[in-house]
Amino acid sequence: MPISPRACPRALAVWTAVLGGCSSVVVETDIAYDERFDVAKLDVYSPPPAAGRRPAVLVVHGGGWHEPLERDGMADHAQRLAEAGYVAFNLSYRLVPSGGEFPHAVQDCLCALAWVRAHADAYGVDPERIGALGYSAGGHLVSMLGTAAAAPVVAPDCAAGATGPVQAVVSGAGPQDMALLPQVDNVIAFVGAKKTDDPQRYADASPLSHVAPGVPPFLFVHGDSDWFVDIEHSKRMGAALDAVGTENRILEIPGGGHIWNRGASGGTWDLVTSIDTPQSWAAMIDFFDHTIGPVP
Amino acid sequence: MSVALPAIISAAIATHPELASEPVLEHAITVAVPSLDGLRGAQIAYERWFPAHRISLSASVQLRQAARGDYIGMRAGGGGELRWFWRATSFLGPHPDGSMIGWFLAARIDVNVDGTHDLISDRWISTTLEVGTSALIGYRLAPWRGLELTPYGGLTWRRDVDLSGRLPSWSRGAIAGGVTIGWLF
């Protein structure tokens, strides 16, 4: 049977689409949100243009506030959020020991949020419908974006200036009460003091301390066998939010760890985080849809 | 300790010489220890040995509560695994050469359905089809009678397909490890 000359390029296009995953998301990388620091960059994951403005999600990586983990680890999450219709901003921030000590990492995240709001028109984003998703240290930082945006102790000094809180927070295994964390080097170096030497600094660095009426809704995703960040962090934060009348939910993963969770086979522990399970994704998207959604 | 353990095992074998002369055991029932973590589920497998080819085939089923709190998440699924035992022998235990013991390479596939229910709004928010494949290396110990312990590790890759269509499909690769405990018969 003769092959049409048009069939080859068509087949090639189909194969290219298969290899490329057929994604319609446009990714812009290495955009500076604070020119003062080389690390203060973000990647933008934009869904196809829509008729109306879109909600957006700031994606904040973890890694114990320390080098060397950066935003690459959350690229898949940003991509999937964008494919679900959200404009995703995957950001890096200063890390210990290169300037990320509290409150600088929090200030960087606030600067990124202010930058996103300032550039909302350019990306077709609704500046009043911005959520945040973070894991581990990133869960702590996005919780601070929800509760501490107006706190003088973390007031940013970048060109983008101060901004209000995000409108929804998804904290995956995020520390909420720094005093609950064990006194290991990572924590002491990030906070800048031992707990016994400066308890006020631990309070300042804790999202729990900044809970007040009017903070945005929270979703907590946490494994109940998390040895790094005990699930008690999320439960205490949930109780504090209950006390001020703020909507919050918790998805507990039975037997779930911080970086070891079950994959498709129930017979293995896989090196994946608690926000990677099908149940976590279902809850996260549903939460964003009803807090900052819908997507156009 | 490292000297004592083989000596103890050798002594145990010596006291049960009949085991070494027994026929090769061709069946196994195993439970995956990671599936028991949190006491919210289990994965149980039946394994059949084909000694002429030094391969085994197993079929497994799993059921697990995968989320709780303000949600209920359930997972149900099945899997299959092909193992090729390199030499089918182990220094550790009474079983004769040619048994399904020792080092092996394995290929595995799992298919699960994951459901998530929001308790606050009382509605199912997602049903996800999860397909996983794994390439594993492991070592089966059978130190006493039919008792088996099999640690293994390798690479896994999974694909999640949201059957409601709200979430795009995505894939995740990971390093994986686990161990089974079971009985050869």
Tab-separated table of C-alpha atoms in Angstrom:
chain	number	residue	atom	x	y	z
A	1	MET	CA	0.000	0.000	0.000
A	2	PRO	CA	1.482	3.382	-0.943
A	3	ILE	CA	2.231	5.773	1.881
A	4	SER	CA	0.913	9.275	1.569
A	5	PRO	CA	3.659	11.926	1.662
A	6	ARG	CA	1.600	13.701	4.318
A	7	ALA	CA	1.526	10.644	6.572
A	8	CYS	CA	5.177	10.875	7.581
A	9	PRO	CA	5.137	14.381	9.073
A	10	ARG	CA	1.817	13.595	10.717
A	11	ALA	CA	3.199	10.423	12.263
A	12	LEU	CA	6.282	12.335	13.347
A	13	ALA	CA	4.109	14.994	14.972
A	14	VAL	CA	2.091	12.362	16.807
A	15	TRP	CA	5.257	10.615	17.981
A	16	THR	CA	6.742	13.924	19.116
A	17	ALA	CA	3.571	14.653	21.056
A	18	VAL	CA	3.763	11.220	22.665
A	19	LEU	CA	7.375	11.740	23.667
A	20	GLY	CA	6.649	15.229	24.907
A	21	GLY	CA	3.689	14.064	26.946
A	22	CYS	CA	1.236	16.122	24.886
A	23	SER	CA	1.548	18.929	27.404
A	24	SER	CA	0.140	22.297	26.483
A	25	VAL	CA	1.779	24.010	29.461
A	26	VAL	CA	4.257	26.777	28.682
A	27	VAL	CA	7.217	26.974	31.060
A	28	GLU	CA	9.321	30.094	31.556
A	29	THR	CA	12.381	29.525	33.694
A	30	ASP	CA	14.797	31.501	35.848
A	31	ILE	CA	12.768	34.661	36.279
A	32	ALA	CA	14.205	36.871	39.000
A	33	TYR	CA	11.722	38.069	41.613
A	34	ASP	CA	14.375	39.840	43.691
A	35	GLU	CA	17.415	41.094	41.797
A	36	ARG	CA	19.529	41.289	44.937
A	37	PHE	CA	19.981	37.527	45.261
A	38	ASP	CA	20.998	35.059	42.563
A	39	VAL	CA	18.869	32.324	44.116
A	40	ALA	CA	15.693	34.427	44.178
A	41	LYS	CA	14.250	33.034	40.959
A	42	LEU	CA	11.102	31.267	39.914
A	43	ASP	CA	9.724	29.243	37.019
A	44	VAL	CA	6.257	29.979	35.654
A	45	TYR	CA	4.042	27.146	34.407
A	46	SER	CA	1.206	28.635	32.354
A	47	PRO	CA	-1.811	26.697	31.099
A	48	PRO	CA	-3.187	27.617	27.668
A	49	PRO	CA	-4.727	31.098	27.597
A	50	ALA	CA	-8.288	31.325	28.895
A	51	ALA	CA	-11.129	33.807	28.657
A	52	GLY	CA	-10.902	34.928	32.277
A	53	ARG	CA	-8.164	35.397	34.830
A	54	ARG	CA	-6.797	32.264	36.381
A	55	PRO	CA	-6.092	31.308	39.957
A	56	ALA	CA	-2.432	30.715	40.722
A	57	VAL	CA	-0.436	28.542	43.081
A	58	LEU	CA	2.966	29.301	44.561
A	59	VAL	CA	4.959	26.100	44.853
A	60	VAL	CA	7.633	26.023	47.566
A	61	HIS	CA	10.164	23.229	47.890
A	62	GLY	CA	11.449	21.637	51.061
A	63	GLY	CA	14.834	20.406	52.190
A	64	GLY	CA	15.128	21.514	55.798
A	65	TRP	CA	15.721	25.175	54.802
A	66	HIS	CA	19.229	24.068	53.874
A	67	GLU	CA	21.209	23.628	50.686
A	68	PRO	CA	21.335	21.804	48.351
A	69	LEU	CA	17.690	21.035	47.472
A	70	GLU	CA	16.094	23.586	45.177
A	71	ARG	CA	12.901	24.097	43.227
A	72	ASP	CA	13.649	21.373	40.660
A	73	GLY	CA	12.215	18.885	43.130
A	74	MET	CA	8.779	20.478	42.802
A	75	ALA	CA	8.807	20.922	39.022
A	76	ASP	CA	6.499	17.920	38.507
A	77	HIS	CA	4.018	19.361	40.977
A	78	ALA	CA	4.027	22.746	39.265
A	79	GLN	CA	3.584	21.063	35.899
A	80	ARG	CA	0.605	19.041	37.092
A	81	LEU	CA	-1.026	22.072	38.711
A	82	ALA	CA	-0.674	23.956	35.446
A	83	GLU	CA	-2.137	21.056	33.504
A	84	ALA	CA	-5.056	21.232	35.945
A	85	GLY	CA	-5.600	24.887	35.016
A	86	TYR	CA	-3.638	26.805	37.643
A	87	VAL	CA	-0.771	29.144	36.839
A	88	ALA	CA	2.021	27.675	38.952
A	89	PHE	CA	5.004	29.661	40.204
A	90	ASN	CA	7.759	27.328	41.402
A	91	LEU	CA	10.237	29.350	43.415
A	92	SER	CA	13.619	29.118	45.025
A	93	TYR	CA	14.590	31.047	48.130
A	94	ARG	CA	17.709	31.692	50.163
A	95	LEU	CA	18.926	28.648	52.048
A	96	VAL	CA	21.128	28.043	55.064
A	97	PRO	CA	24.078	28.570	55.189
A	98	SER	CA	23.918	31.081	52.324
A	99	GLY	CA	21.639	33.670	53.871
A	100	GLY	CA	18.444	31.671	54.358
A	101	GLU	CA	18.355	31.935	58.149
A	102	PHE	CA	15.038	33.063	59.628
A	103	PRO	CA	13.419	35.388	58.658
A	104	HIS	CA	15.139	35.632	55.252
A	105	ALA	CA	13.613	32.516	53.685
A	106	VAL	CA	10.151	33.697	54.736
A	107	GLN	CA	10.866	37.186	53.400
A	108	ASP	CA	11.928	35.720	50.057
A	109	CYS	CA	8.664	33.808	49.756
A	110	LEU	CA	6.705	36.952	50.604
A	111	CYS	CA	8.712	38.841	47.978
A	112	ALA	CA	7.880	36.168	45.414
A	113	LEU	CA	4.197	36.459	46.325
A	114	ALA	CA	4.328	40.245	45.985
A	115	TRP	CA	6.104	39.855	42.633
A	116	VAL	CA	3.408	37.487	41.377
A	117	ARG	CA	0.683	39.924	42.370
A	118	ALA	CA	2.569	42.775	40.713
A	119	HIS	CA	2.855	40.731	37.499
A	120	ALA	CA	-0.648	39.254	37.632
A	121	ASP	CA	-1.724	40.998	34.415
A	122	ALA	CA	1.210	39.619	32.464
A	123	TYR	CA	0.337	36.044	33.394
A	124	GLY	CA	-3.441	36.369	33.358
A	125	VAL	CA	-3.613	35.708	37.086
A	126	ASP	CA	-6.290	36.869	39.489
A	127	PRO	CA	-4.207	38.449	42.291
A	128	GLU	CA	-6.966	37.742	44.803
A	129	ARG	CA	-7.000	34.007	44.067
A	130	ILE	CA	-3.501	32.825	44.878
A	131	GLY	CA	-2.840	29.658	46.824
A	132	ALA	CA	0.375	28.085	48.040
A	133	LEU	CA	1.611	24.516	48.131
A	134	GLY	CA	4.741	23.473	49.999
A	135	TYR	CA	6.294	20.359	51.405
A	136	SER	CA	8.318	19.966	54.607
A	137	ALA	CA	10.261	23.229	55.027
A	138	GLY	CA	8.171	24.452	52.103
A	139	GLY	CA	5.070	23.503	54.106
A	140	HIS	CA	6.351	25.730	56.894
A	141	LEU	CA	7.020	28.607	54.515
A	142	VAL	CA	3.627	28.479	52.794
A	143	SER	CA	1.990	28.374	56.219
A	144	MET	CA	3.862	31.562	57.050
A	145	LEU	CA	2.519	33.031	53.781
A	146	GLY	CA	-0.949	32.311	55.099
A	147	THR	CA	-0.543	33.514	58.662
A	148	ALA	CA	2.413	35.895	58.964
A	149	ALA	CA	2.280	38.124	55.879
A	150	ALA	CA	1.579	41.156	58.076
A	151	ALA	CA	3.962	40.242	60.906
A	152	PRO	CA	6.663	42.903	61.373
A	153	VAL	CA	9.267	40.251	62.200
A	154	VAL	CA	9.140	38.883	58.634
A	155	ALA	CA	8.402	42.132	56.802
A	156	PRO	CA	10.219	41.917	53.445
A	157	ASP	CA	12.566	44.636	52.211
A	158	CYS	CA	12.597	43.751	48.514
A	159	ALA	CA	11.529	45.991	45.640
A	160	ALA	CA	8.225	44.127	45.275
A	161	GLY	CA	7.324	45.289	48.777
A	162	ALA	CA	4.852	43.881	51.263
A	163	THR	CA	1.720	42.008	50.334
A	164	GLY	CA	-1.237	40.313	51.947
A	165	PRO	CA	-1.521	36.602	52.663
A	166	VAL	CA	-2.278	33.919	50.103
A	167	GLN	CA	-5.913	32.881	49.830
A	168	ALA	CA	-5.387	29.150	50.473
A	169	VAL	CA	-2.595	27.016	51.904
A	170	VAL	CA	-1.705	23.381	51.334
A	171	SER	CA	0.973	22.369	53.796
A	172	GLY	CA	2.524	18.966	53.255
A	173	ALA	CA	4.268	17.755	56.409
A	174	GLY	CA	5.134	21.321	57.330
A	175	PRO	CA	6.505	22.337	60.726
A	176	GLN	CA	3.939	24.603	62.380
A	177	ASP	CA	5.359	24.936	65.870
A	178	MET	CA	9.129	25.257	65.727
A	179	ALA	CA	9.400	24.462	69.411
A	180	LEU	CA	8.088	20.963	68.636
A	181	LEU	CA	11.001	20.187	66.364
A	182	PRO	CA	13.986	18.342	67.791
A	183	GLN	CA	16.993	20.510	68.541
A	184	VAL	CA	19.052	19.294	65.606
A	185	ASP	CA	21.639	21.380	63.780
A	186	ASN	CA	19.332	22.138	60.831
A	187	VAL	CA	16.663	23.665	63.043
A	188	ILE	CA	19.060	25.622	65.245
A	189	ALA	CA	20.892	26.984	62.214
A	190	PHE	CA	17.644	28.046	60.529
A	191	VAL	CA	16.084	29.688	63.565
A	192	GLY	CA	19.415	31.128	64.641
A	193	ALA	CA	19.350	30.043	68.276
A	194	LYS	CA	18.690	27.144	70.579
A	195	LYS	CA	15.165	26.872	71.898
A	196	THR	CA	16.233	27.435	75.475
A	197	ASP	CA	18.252	30.516	74.538
A	198	ASP	CA	15.586	32.320	72.521
A	199	PRO	CA	12.064	30.927	72.832
A	200	GLN	CA	10.580	34.124	71.380
A	201	ARG	CA	12.487	33.574	68.153
A	202	TYR	CA	11.005	30.080	67.922
A	203	ALA	CA	7.550	31.568	68.389
A	204	ASP	CA	8.214	34.198	65.731
A	205	ALA	CA	9.290	31.501	63.289
A	206	SER	CA	6.198	29.354	63.979
A	207	PRO	CA	3.099	29.705	61.797
A	208	LEU	CA	1.092	28.577	64.835
A	209	SER	CA	2.023	31.762	66.706
A	210	HIS	CA	0.601	33.973	63.973
A	211	VAL	CA	-2.837	32.398	63.688
A	212	ALA	CA	-5.528	35.064	63.977
A	213	PRO	CA	-9.082	35.528	62.749
A	214	GLY	CA	-9.181	35.980	58.996
A	215	VAL	CA	-6.280	33.724	58.028
A	216	PRO	CA	-6.983	31.712	54.863
A	217	PRO	CA	-8.188	28.097	54.775
A	218	PHE	CA	-5.618	25.336	55.197
A	219	LEU	CA	-5.281	21.774	54.007
A	220	PHE	CA	-2.743	19.634	55.821
A	221	VAL	CA	-1.340	16.479	54.226
A	222	HIS	CA	0.720	14.461	56.655
A	223	GLY	CA	1.854	10.877	57.140
A	224	ASP	CA	1.152	9.554	60.606
A	225	SER	CA	4.508	7.763	60.685
A	226	ASP	CA	6.489	10.869	59.800
A	227	TRP	CA	9.623	10.753	61.959
A	228	PHE	CA	11.019	14.048	60.642
A	229	VAL	CA	8.021	16.306	61.213
A	230	ASP	CA	5.531	14.750	63.574
A	231	ILE	CA	1.886	14.875	62.538
A	232	GLU	CA	1.244	16.721	65.794
A	233	HIS	CA	2.375	19.890	63.966
A	234	SER	CA	-0.559	19.732	61.583
A	235	LYS	CA	-3.015	18.710	64.290
A	236	ARG	CA	-2.042	21.580	66.605
A	237	MET	CA	-2.269	24.040	63.756
A	238	GLY	CA	-5.664	22.653	62.826
A	239	ALA	CA	-6.885	23.131	66.388
A	240	ALA	CA	-5.592	26.716	66.417
A	241	LEU	CA	-7.377	27.426	63.136
A	242	ASP	CA	-10.551	25.874	64.532
A	243	ALA	CA	-10.310	28.244	67.469
A	244	VAL	CA	-10.407	31.290	65.195
A	245	GLY	CA	-13.069	29.844	62.914
A	246	THR	CA	-10.871	29.194	59.884
A	247	GLU	CA	-11.707	26.297	57.589
A	248	ASN	CA	-9.090	23.598	57.706
A	249	ARG	CA	-8.836	19.957	56.760
A	250	ILE	CA	-6.332	17.242	57.323
A	251	LEU	CA	-5.555	14.265	55.157
A	252	GLU	CA	-3.608	11.739	57.201
A	253	ILE	CA	-1.760	8.986	55.417
A	254	PRO	CA	-1.792	5.862	57.583
A	255	GLY	CA	1.739	4.558	57.839
A	256	GLY	CA	2.976	7.423	55.681
A	257	GLY	CA	6.461	8.776	56.278
A	258	HIS	CA	8.220	12.003	55.354
A	259	ILE	CA	10.044	10.721	52.299
A	260	TRP	CA	9.054	7.043	52.321
A	261	ASN	CA	5.530	6.207	51.259
A	262	ARG	CA	3.899	3.321	49.494
A	263	GLY	CA	3.984	3.367	45.730
A	264	ALA	CA	1.744	1.363	43.456
A	265	SER	CA	2.960	-1.851	45.017
A	266	GLY	CA	1.858	-2.254	48.588
A	267	GLY	CA	5.013	-4.291	49.025
A	268	THR	CA	7.503	-1.455	48.852
A	269	TRP	CA	8.342	1.753	50.584
A	270	ASP	CA	9.032	4.232	47.786
A	271	LEU	CA	11.155	7.331	48.023
A	272	VAL	CA	8.254	9.740	47.507
A	273	THR	CA	6.691	12.427	49.664
A	274	SER	CA	3.277	12.428	51.330
A	275	ILE	CA	1.872	14.831	48.722
A	276	ASP	CA	2.586	12.373	45.918
A	277	THR	CA	-0.147	9.832	46.654
A	278	PRO	CA	-3.348	9.686	44.574
A	279	GLN	CA	-5.414	10.589	47.654
A	280	SER	CA	-3.215	13.620	48.383
A	281	TRP	CA	-3.548	14.935	44.854
A	282	ALA	CA	-7.292	14.402	44.860
A	283	ALA	CA	-7.618	16.353	48.114
A	284	MET	CA	-5.231	19.125	47.063
A	285	ILE	CA	-6.909	19.862	43.731
A	286	ASP	CA	-10.374	19.657	45.269
A	287	PHE	CA	-9.253	22.049	48.028
A	288	PHE	CA	-7.796	24.568	45.580
A	289	ASP	CA	-10.865	24.265	43.340
A	290	HIS	CA	-13.214	25.248	46.138
A	291	THR	CA	-10.992	27.911	47.739
A	292	ILE	CA	-9.292	29.754	44.869
A	293	GLY	CA	-10.991	28.044	41.917
A	294	PRO	CA	-12.690	27.382	39.717
A	295	VAL	CA	-10.307	27.456	36.806
A	296	PRO	CA	-11.733	29.022	33.621
B	1	MET	CA	28.077	-12.270	65.872
B	2	SER	CA	28.990	-12.584	62.200
B	3	VAL	CA	30.875	-15.806	62.990
B	4	ALA	CA	28.257	-17.143	65.346
B	5	LEU	CA	25.249	-16.813	63.059
B	6	PRO	CA	26.405	-19.210	60.305
B	7	ALA	CA	27.545	-21.643	62.978
B	8	ILE	CA	24.106	-21.614	64.583
B	9	ILE	CA	22.421	-22.103	61.231
B	10	SER	CA	24.756	-24.944	60.299
B	11	ALA	CA	23.991	-26.582	63.612
B	12	ALA	CA	20.270	-26.182	62.983
B	13	ILE	CA	20.612	-27.815	59.576
B	14	ALA	CA	22.657	-30.623	61.079
B	15	THR	CA	19.865	-31.338	63.527
B	16	HIS	CA	17.351	-31.534	60.671
B	17	PRO	CA	19.164	-33.537	57.984
B	18	GLU	CA	15.857	-34.687	56.592
B	19	LEU	CA	15.144	-31.158	55.342
B	20	ALA	CA	18.179	-31.093	53.104
B	21	SER	CA	17.007	-34.217	51.384
B	22	GLU	CA	13.421	-33.094	50.998
B	23	PRO	CA	12.034	-32.248	47.586
B	24	VAL	CA	12.162	-28.701	46.389
B	25	LEU	CA	9.224	-26.699	47.686
B	26	GLU	CA	7.256	-25.173	44.842
B	27	HIS	CA	4.772	-22.856	46.523
B	28	ALA	CA	4.892	-19.854	48.796
B	29	ILE	CA	2.446	-17.590	50.540
B	30	THR	CA	3.910	-14.244	51.547
B	31	VAL	CA	2.859	-11.009	53.204
B	32	ALA	CA	4.574	-7.738	52.299
B	33	VAL	CA	5.756	-6.051	55.482
B	34	PRO	CA	5.460	-2.477	54.093
B	35	SER	CA	1.788	-3.123	53.397
B	36	LEU	CA	1.245	-3.712	57.120
B	37	ASP	CA	2.782	-0.376	58.104
B	38	GLY	CA	0.232	1.526	60.153
B	39	LEU	CA	-1.878	-1.635	60.471
B	40	ARG	CA	-4.273	-0.324	57.831
B	41	GLY	CA	-3.884	-2.883	55.077
B	42	ALA	CA	-2.105	-5.875	53.684
B	43	GLN	CA	-0.685	-7.255	50.477
B	44	ILE	CA	-0.714	-11.036	50.235
B	45	ALA	CA	0.868	-13.054	47.448
B	46	TYR	CA	0.896	-16.601	46.207
B	47	GLU	CA	4.084	-17.664	44.434
B	48	ARG	CA	4.657	-20.699	42.217
B	49	TRP	CA	8.131	-22.077	41.479
B	50	PHE	CA	9.195	-23.526	38.143
B	51	PRO	CA	12.510	-25.153	39.044
B	52	ALA	CA	13.458	-26.221	35.529
B	53	HIS	CA	13.696	-22.544	34.529
B	54	ARG	CA	14.632	-21.130	37.951
B	55	ILE	CA	11.744	-18.681	37.697
B	56	SER	CA	8.757	-18.051	39.885
B	57	LEU	CA	5.482	-16.340	39.157
B	58	SER	CA	3.414	-14.693	41.824
B	59	ALA	CA	0.048	-13.014	42.023
B	60	SER	CA	-0.837	-10.613	44.812
B	61	VAL	CA	-3.815	-8.703	46.090
B	62	GLN	CA	-3.764	-5.622	48.282
B	63	LEU	CA	-6.317	-3.634	50.197
B	64	ARG	CA	-5.403	-0.566	52.171
B	65	GLN	CA	-6.826	2.466	53.894
B	66	ALA	CA	-4.767	5.106	52.148
B	67	ALA	CA	-6.121	8.243	53.832
B	68	ARG	CA	-8.034	9.245	56.933
B	69	GLY	CA	-8.703	12.352	58.983
B	70	ASP	CA	-11.192	14.534	57.119
B	71	TYR	CA	-11.011	12.115	54.184
B	72	ILE	CA	-11.320	8.412	53.629
B	73	GLY	CA	-9.013	6.968	51.036
B	74	MET	CA	-9.123	3.338	49.962
B	75	ARG	CA	-6.887	1.383	47.660
B	76	ALA	CA	-7.639	-2.029	46.186
B	77	GLY	CA	-5.540	-3.756	43.616
B	78	GLY	CA	-3.639	-6.685	42.311
B	79	GLY	CA	-0.186	-7.389	41.014
B	80	GLY	CA	1.990	-9.935	39.296
B	81	GLU	CA	5.693	-10.601	39.583
B	82	LEU	CA	8.179	-12.673	37.635
B	83	ARG	CA	11.361	-13.644	39.444
B	84	TRP	CA	14.466	-15.236	38.042
B	85	PHE	CA	16.615	-16.834	40.725
B	86	TRP	CA	20.238	-16.615	39.738
B	87	ARG	CA	21.620	-19.788	41.305
B	88	ALA	CA	18.602	-20.861	43.339
B	89	THR	CA	20.745	-21.626	46.314
B	90	SER	CA	21.516	-19.991	49.616
B	91	PHE	CA	24.148	-20.603	52.246
B	92	LEU	CA	21.586	-19.634	54.833
B	93	GLY	CA	19.081	-22.403	55.423
B	94	PRO	CA	18.315	-26.057	55.032
B	95	HIS	CA	16.770	-26.077	51.557
B	96	PRO	CA	18.443	-27.974	48.724
B	97	ASP	CA	19.958	-26.294	45.700
B	98	GLY	CA	17.335	-25.584	43.085
B	99	SER	CA	14.868	-24.127	45.582
B	100	MET	CA	13.399	-20.647	45.126
B	101	ILE	CA	15.979	-19.088	47.402
B	102	GLY	CA	18.977	-16.803	47.083
B	103	TRP	CA	19.550	-13.892	44.747
B	104	PHE	CA	16.903	-12.994	42.192
B	105	LEU	CA	15.921	-10.354	39.670
B	106	ALA	CA	12.273	-9.476	39.312
B	107	ALA	CA	9.858	-7.551	37.119
B	108	ARG	CA	6.580	-6.537	38.637
B	109	ILE	CA	3.331	-4.868	37.624
B	110	ASP	CA	0.564	-3.540	39.881
B	111	VAL	CA	-2.849	-2.175	39.015
B	112	ASN	CA	-4.873	-0.427	41.723
B	113	VAL	CA	-7.986	1.642	42.090
B	114	ASP	CA	-7.705	4.495	44.590
B	115	GLY	CA	-10.821	6.235	45.864
B	116	THR	CA	-10.948	9.406	47.956
B	117	HIS	CA	-13.998	10.540	49.907
B	118	ASP	CA	-14.347	13.957	51.531
B	119	LEU	CA	-16.030	13.433	54.887
B	120	ILE	CA	-16.815	17.103	55.471
B	121	SER	CA	-18.812	17.550	52.278
B	122	ASP	CA	-19.720	13.848	52.138
B	123	ARG	CA	-18.768	13.185	48.541
B	124	TRP	CA	-16.309	11.130	46.540
B	125	ILE	CA	-13.793	13.539	45.091
B	126	SER	CA	-11.700	11.225	42.988
B	127	THR	CA	-11.165	7.733	41.673
B	128	THR	CA	-7.702	7.075	40.346
B	129	LEU	CA	-6.390	4.161	38.345
B	130	GLU	CA	-2.816	3.542	39.369
B	131	VAL	CA	-0.498	1.400	37.268
B	132	GLY	CA	2.947	0.605	38.596
B	133	THR	CA	5.918	-1.283	37.246
B	134	SER	CA	9.035	-2.226	39.156
B	135	ALA	CA	12.460	-3.708	38.464
B	136	LEU	CA	13.788	-5.321	41.606
B	137	ILE	CA	16.717	-7.243	42.959
B	138	GLY	CA	16.401	-9.287	46.115
B	139	TYR	CA	17.624	-12.170	48.190
B	140	ARG	CA	15.371	-14.821	49.702
B	141	LEU	CA	16.379	-16.364	53.000
B	142	ALA	CA	14.673	-19.474	54.263
B	143	PRO	CA	16.486	-19.975	57.540
B	144	TRP	CA	14.119	-22.389	59.264
B	145	ARG	CA	11.818	-24.974	57.746
B	146	GLY	CA	9.433	-23.157	55.377
B	147	LEU	CA	9.875	-19.711	56.866
B	148	GLU	CA	11.047	-17.192	54.305
B	149	LEU	CA	12.262	-13.618	54.540
B	150	THR	CA	12.857	-11.736	51.332
B	151	PRO	CA	14.350	-8.245	51.307
B	152	TYR	CA	14.387	-6.512	47.913
B	153	GLY	CA	14.931	-3.131	46.364
B	154	GLY	CA	14.960	-1.411	43.024
B	155	LEU	CA	13.277	1.141	40.867
B	156	THR	CA	9.569	1.731	40.450
B	157	TRP	CA	7.557	3.823	38.066
B	158	ARG	CA	3.881	4.545	38.444
B	159	ARG	CA	1.222	6.215	36.361
B	160	ASP	CA	-1.842	7.785	37.962
B	161	VAL	CA	-4.912	8.245	35.797
B	162	ASP	CA	-7.726	10.259	37.375
B	163	LEU	CA	-10.883	8.579	36.121
B	164	SER	CA	-12.942	11.719	36.799
B	165	GLY	CA	-10.767	13.615	34.335
B	166	ARG	CA	-10.184	16.582	36.668
B	167	LEU	CA	-6.490	15.891	37.160
B	168	PRO	CA	-4.116	15.207	34.303
B	169	SER	CA	-2.348	11.876	34.398
B	170	TRP	CA	1.124	11.913	35.792
B	171	SER	CA	4.046	9.582	36.298
B	172	ARG	CA	6.379	9.191	39.193
B	173	GLY	CA	9.606	7.230	39.421
B	174	ALA	CA	11.182	6.260	42.703
B	175	ILE	CA	13.722	4.148	44.485
B	176	ALA	CA	11.888	1.431	46.372
B	177	GLY	CA	12.587	-1.235	48.930
B	178	GLY	CA	10.691	-3.765	50.972
B	179	VAL	CA	10.631	-7.173	52.573
B	180	THR	CA	8.212	-10.074	52.669
B	181	ILE	CA	7.692	-12.713	55.260
B	182	GLY	CA	6.023	-15.981	54.371
B	183	TRP	CA	6.026	-19.731	54.174
B	184	LEU	CA	7.345	-22.102	51.538
B	185	PHE	CA	5.456	-25.328	51.078
